[in-house]
């Protein structure tokens, strides 16, 4: 049997809610941004072709060079790679600490929770049901995170947590099976002036 594993770049939406200095949410509406990554196209034939009864004694080899460049030595070189500490948001787990990227809201750079970092995952939830719009997904994701983020934020020392970060797929990502929601508490997302420096309580 042939097994194929493909790493999919998430099509993601992010909602950020900022807390005021006293730990309460401002009246401002969450900001959100989306990022599109190429959707994977993968097809596996239902039947494998049968091998010919005679195998040629000489197997042709690929040329070492082709017009315009060198033939890649492996398939991995055909796909973009992430730095060792970077993961798509939907691969984060509860308790993971990470930095965010303004330009790549679906990516997270994993960090030690005892070193400066932007946010920590409080809960990973899963969306269920039918959602045809990004607005419906945002509402459902926010509902999954709201109570746990409020309870956890209330336990933190004053001034440490300044907002929440809810990362969820947009409608395109949801259609291809990305259904995780990462509910995180954060320092100053996007500003970089404050960082969390230890695990949340």
GROMACS .gro file of C-alpha atoms in nm:
model
  201
    1UNK     CA    1   0.000   0.000   0.000
    2UNK     CA    2   0.121   0.347  -0.082
    3UNK     CA    3   0.107   0.608   0.194
    4UNK     CA    4   0.142   0.974   0.111
    5UNK     CA    5   0.180   1.256   0.365
    6UNK     CA    6   0.144   1.615   0.253
    7UNK     CA    7   0.206   1.920   0.470
    8UNK     CA    8  -0.066   2.172   0.394
    9UNK     CA    9  -0.023   2.546   0.442
   10UNK     CA   10  -0.332   2.666   0.623
   11UNK     CA   11  -0.562   2.925   0.489
   12UNK     CA   12  -0.615   3.108   0.811
   13UNK     CA   13  -0.806   3.386   0.972
   14UNK     CA   14  -0.696   3.541   1.299
   15UNK     CA   15  -0.899   3.736   1.551
   16UNK     CA   16  -0.719   3.945   1.811
   17UNK     CA   17  -0.892   4.099   2.110
   18UNK     CA   18  -0.691   4.351   2.308
   19UNK     CA   19  -0.724   4.395   2.684
   20UNK     CA   20  -0.692   4.731   2.853
   21UNK     CA   21  -0.438   4.795   3.129
   22UNK     CA   22  -0.674   4.649   3.392
   23UNK     CA   23  -0.711   4.316   3.210
   24UNK     CA   24  -1.059   4.393   3.074
   25UNK     CA   25  -1.137   4.384   2.705
   26UNK     CA   26  -1.154   4.714   2.517
   27UNK     CA   27  -1.477   4.791   2.334
   28UNK     CA   28  -1.292   4.776   2.001
   29UNK     CA   29  -1.391   4.497   1.769
   30UNK     CA   30  -1.134   4.227   1.699
   31UNK     CA   31  -0.903   4.282   1.410
   32UNK     CA   32  -0.861   4.000   1.165
   33UNK     CA   33  -0.646   3.912   0.873
   34UNK     CA   34  -0.629   3.627   0.630
   35UNK     CA   35  -0.354   3.452   0.442
   36UNK     CA   36  -0.389   3.226   0.145
   37UNK     CA   37  -0.151   2.942   0.076
   38UNK     CA   38  -0.163   2.719  -0.228
   39UNK     CA   39  -0.430   2.455  -0.189
   40UNK     CA   40  -0.287   2.107  -0.223
   41UNK     CA   41  -0.388   1.891  -0.514
   42UNK     CA   42  -0.331   1.525  -0.453
   43UNK     CA   43  -0.473   1.231  -0.637
   44UNK     CA   44  -0.397   0.866  -0.587
   45UNK     CA   45  -0.517   0.620  -0.851
   46UNK     CA   46  -0.765   0.362  -0.727
   47UNK     CA   47  -0.567   0.087  -0.900
   48UNK     CA   48  -0.194   0.069  -0.951
   49UNK     CA   49  -0.092  -0.015  -1.309
   50UNK     CA   50   0.043  -0.364  -1.360
   51UNK     CA   51   0.412  -0.403  -1.437
   52UNK     CA   52   0.510  -0.532  -1.781
   53UNK     CA   53   0.614  -0.896  -1.792
   54UNK     CA   54   0.958  -0.802  -1.921
   55UNK     CA   55   1.165  -0.531  -1.758
   56UNK     CA   56   1.422  -0.363  -1.983
   57UNK     CA   57   1.780  -0.443  -1.893
   58UNK     CA   58   1.886  -0.079  -1.928
   59UNK     CA   59   1.702   0.179  -1.718
   60UNK     CA   60   1.727   0.534  -1.851
   61UNK     CA   61   1.868   0.795  -1.612
   62UNK     CA   62   1.769   1.157  -1.577
   63UNK     CA   63   2.017   1.407  -1.711
   64UNK     CA   64   2.212   1.590  -1.444
   65UNK     CA   65   2.127   1.922  -1.606
   66UNK     CA   66   1.832   2.048  -1.802
   67UNK     CA   67   1.786   2.379  -1.980
   68UNK     CA   68   1.732   2.642  -1.714
   69UNK     CA   69   1.867   2.449  -1.417
   70UNK     CA   70   1.956   2.128  -1.240
   71UNK     CA   71   1.716   1.837  -1.187
   72UNK     CA   72   1.629   1.829  -0.814
   73UNK     CA   73   1.773   1.530  -0.629
   74UNK     CA   74   1.462   1.478  -0.417
   75UNK     CA   75   1.098   1.580  -0.402
   76UNK     CA   76   1.141   1.780  -0.082
   77UNK     CA   77   1.329   2.046  -0.274
   78UNK     CA   78   1.013   2.117  -0.476
   79UNK     CA   79   0.820   2.236  -0.170
   80UNK     CA   80   0.884   2.549   0.038
   81UNK     CA   81   1.037   2.469   0.375
   82UNK     CA   82   0.982   2.631   0.710
   83UNK     CA   83   1.248   2.713   0.964
   84UNK     CA   84   1.292   2.442   1.227
   85UNK     CA   85   1.087   2.628   1.485
   86UNK     CA   86   0.803   2.739   1.253
   87UNK     CA   87   0.474   2.551   1.233
   88UNK     CA   88   0.129   2.621   1.093
   89UNK     CA   89  -0.100   2.738   1.375
   90UNK     CA   90  -0.317   2.424   1.352
   91UNK     CA   91  -0.023   2.208   1.465
   92UNK     CA   92   0.011   2.393   1.797
   93UNK     CA   93  -0.088   2.212   2.118
   94UNK     CA   94  -0.215   2.333   2.455
   95UNK     CA   95   0.076   2.483   2.651
   96UNK     CA   96   0.285   2.567   2.342
   97UNK     CA   97   0.445   2.911   2.351
   98UNK     CA   98   0.516   3.094   2.027
   99UNK     CA   99   0.590   3.415   1.841
  100UNK     CA  100   0.361   3.545   1.568
  101UNK     CA  101   0.428   3.700   1.229
  102UNK     CA  102   0.232   4.004   1.107
  103UNK     CA  103   0.294   3.898   0.749
  104UNK     CA  104   0.207   3.530   0.809
  105UNK     CA  105  -0.086   3.506   1.053
  106UNK     CA  106  -0.118   3.130   1.000
  107UNK     CA  107   0.240   3.057   1.106
  108UNK     CA  108   0.385   3.036   1.455
  109UNK     CA  109   0.749   3.021   1.566
  110UNK     CA  110   0.767   2.789   1.866
  111UNK     CA  111   0.948   2.933   2.168
  112UNK     CA  112   1.038   2.816   2.516
  113UNK     CA  113   0.778   2.932   2.767
  114UNK     CA  114   1.060   3.047   2.998
  115UNK     CA  115   1.202   3.282   2.730
  116UNK     CA  116   1.031   3.593   2.584
  117UNK     CA  117   0.739   3.499   2.356
  118UNK     CA  118   0.422   3.656   2.212
  119UNK     CA  119   0.155   3.406   2.317
  120UNK     CA  120   0.070   3.072   2.477
  121UNK     CA  121  -0.196   2.826   2.364
  122UNK     CA  122  -0.460   2.780   2.634
  123UNK     CA  123  -0.686   2.545   2.440
  124UNK     CA  124  -0.706   2.374   2.103
  125UNK     CA  125  -1.066   2.319   1.995
  126UNK     CA  126  -1.223   2.165   1.687
  127UNK     CA  127  -1.490   2.322   1.468
  128UNK     CA  128  -1.788   2.103   1.383
  129UNK     CA  129  -2.078   2.173   1.152
  130UNK     CA  130  -2.130   2.359   0.827
  131UNK     CA  131  -1.986   2.707   0.783
  132UNK     CA  132  -2.010   2.868   0.443
  133UNK     CA  133  -1.864   3.210   0.529
  134UNK     CA  134  -1.560   3.345   0.707
  135UNK     CA  135  -1.788   3.544   0.938
  136UNK     CA  136  -1.965   3.225   1.050
  137UNK     CA  137  -1.630   3.056   1.118
  138UNK     CA  138  -1.507   3.357   1.314
  139UNK     CA  139  -1.819   3.355   1.531
  140UNK     CA  140  -1.794   2.980   1.597
  141UNK     CA  141  -1.420   2.996   1.674
  142UNK     CA  142  -1.465   3.290   1.911
  143UNK     CA  143  -1.742   3.103   2.095
  144UNK     CA  144  -1.515   2.800   2.142
  145UNK     CA  145  -1.243   3.016   2.299
  146UNK     CA  146  -1.426   3.289   2.489
  147UNK     CA  147  -1.491   3.136   2.831
  148UNK     CA  148  -1.158   2.953   2.872
  149UNK     CA  149  -0.961   3.261   2.768
  150UNK     CA  150  -1.153   3.484   3.010
  151UNK     CA  151  -1.103   3.241   3.301
  152UNK     CA  152  -0.733   3.192   3.230
  153UNK     CA  153  -0.669   3.566   3.180
  154UNK     CA  154  -0.828   3.639   3.518
  155UNK     CA  155  -0.567   3.417   3.691
  156UNK     CA  156  -0.265   3.599   3.543
  157UNK     CA  157  -0.071   3.876   3.722
  158UNK     CA  158  -0.185   4.225   3.627
  159UNK     CA  159  -0.024   4.364   3.313
  160UNK     CA  160   0.114   4.035   3.179
  161UNK     CA  161  -0.167   3.934   2.944
  162UNK     CA  162  -0.283   4.212   2.714
  163UNK     CA  163  -0.501   4.028   2.466
  164UNK     CA  164  -0.630   3.708   2.314
  165UNK     CA  165  -0.541   3.543   1.987
  166UNK     CA  166  -0.792   3.313   1.818
  167UNK     CA  167  -0.656   3.140   1.509
  168UNK     CA  168  -0.900   2.952   1.287
  169UNK     CA  169  -0.933   2.847   0.922
  170UNK     CA  170  -1.119   3.059   0.671
  171UNK     CA  171  -1.389   2.893   0.459
  172UNK     CA  172  -1.136   2.765   0.201
  173UNK     CA  173  -0.922   2.602   0.468
  174UNK     CA  174  -1.225   2.454   0.642
  175UNK     CA  175  -1.342   2.294   0.317
  176UNK     CA  176  -1.013   2.105   0.282
  177UNK     CA  177  -1.034   1.972   0.638
  178UNK     CA  178  -0.852   2.223   0.857
  179UNK     CA  179  -1.083   2.248   1.158
  180UNK     CA  180  -0.856   2.328   1.454
  181UNK     CA  181  -0.893   2.651   1.650
  182UNK     CA  182  -0.601   2.769   1.863
  183UNK     CA  183  -0.713   2.979   2.162
  184UNK     CA  184  -0.419   3.175   2.304
  185UNK     CA  185  -0.345   3.449   2.553
  186UNK     CA  186  -0.096   3.706   2.431
  187UNK     CA  187   0.126   3.997   2.520
  188UNK     CA  188   0.129   4.286   2.271
  189UNK     CA  189   0.058   4.115   1.940
  190UNK     CA  190   0.205   4.316   1.655
  191UNK     CA  191   0.370   4.576   1.880
  192UNK     CA  192   0.653   4.367   2.019
  193UNK     CA  193   0.699   4.603   2.315
  194UNK     CA  194   0.591   4.348   2.576
  195UNK     CA  195   0.647   3.973   2.587
  196UNK     CA  196   0.536   3.688   2.808
  197UNK     CA  197   0.837   3.545   2.991
  198UNK     CA  198   0.703   3.242   3.176
  199UNK     CA  199   0.424   2.984   3.144
  200UNK     CA  200   0.070   3.098   3.218
  201UNK     CA  201  -0.097   2.996   3.545
   0.00000   0.00000   0.00000
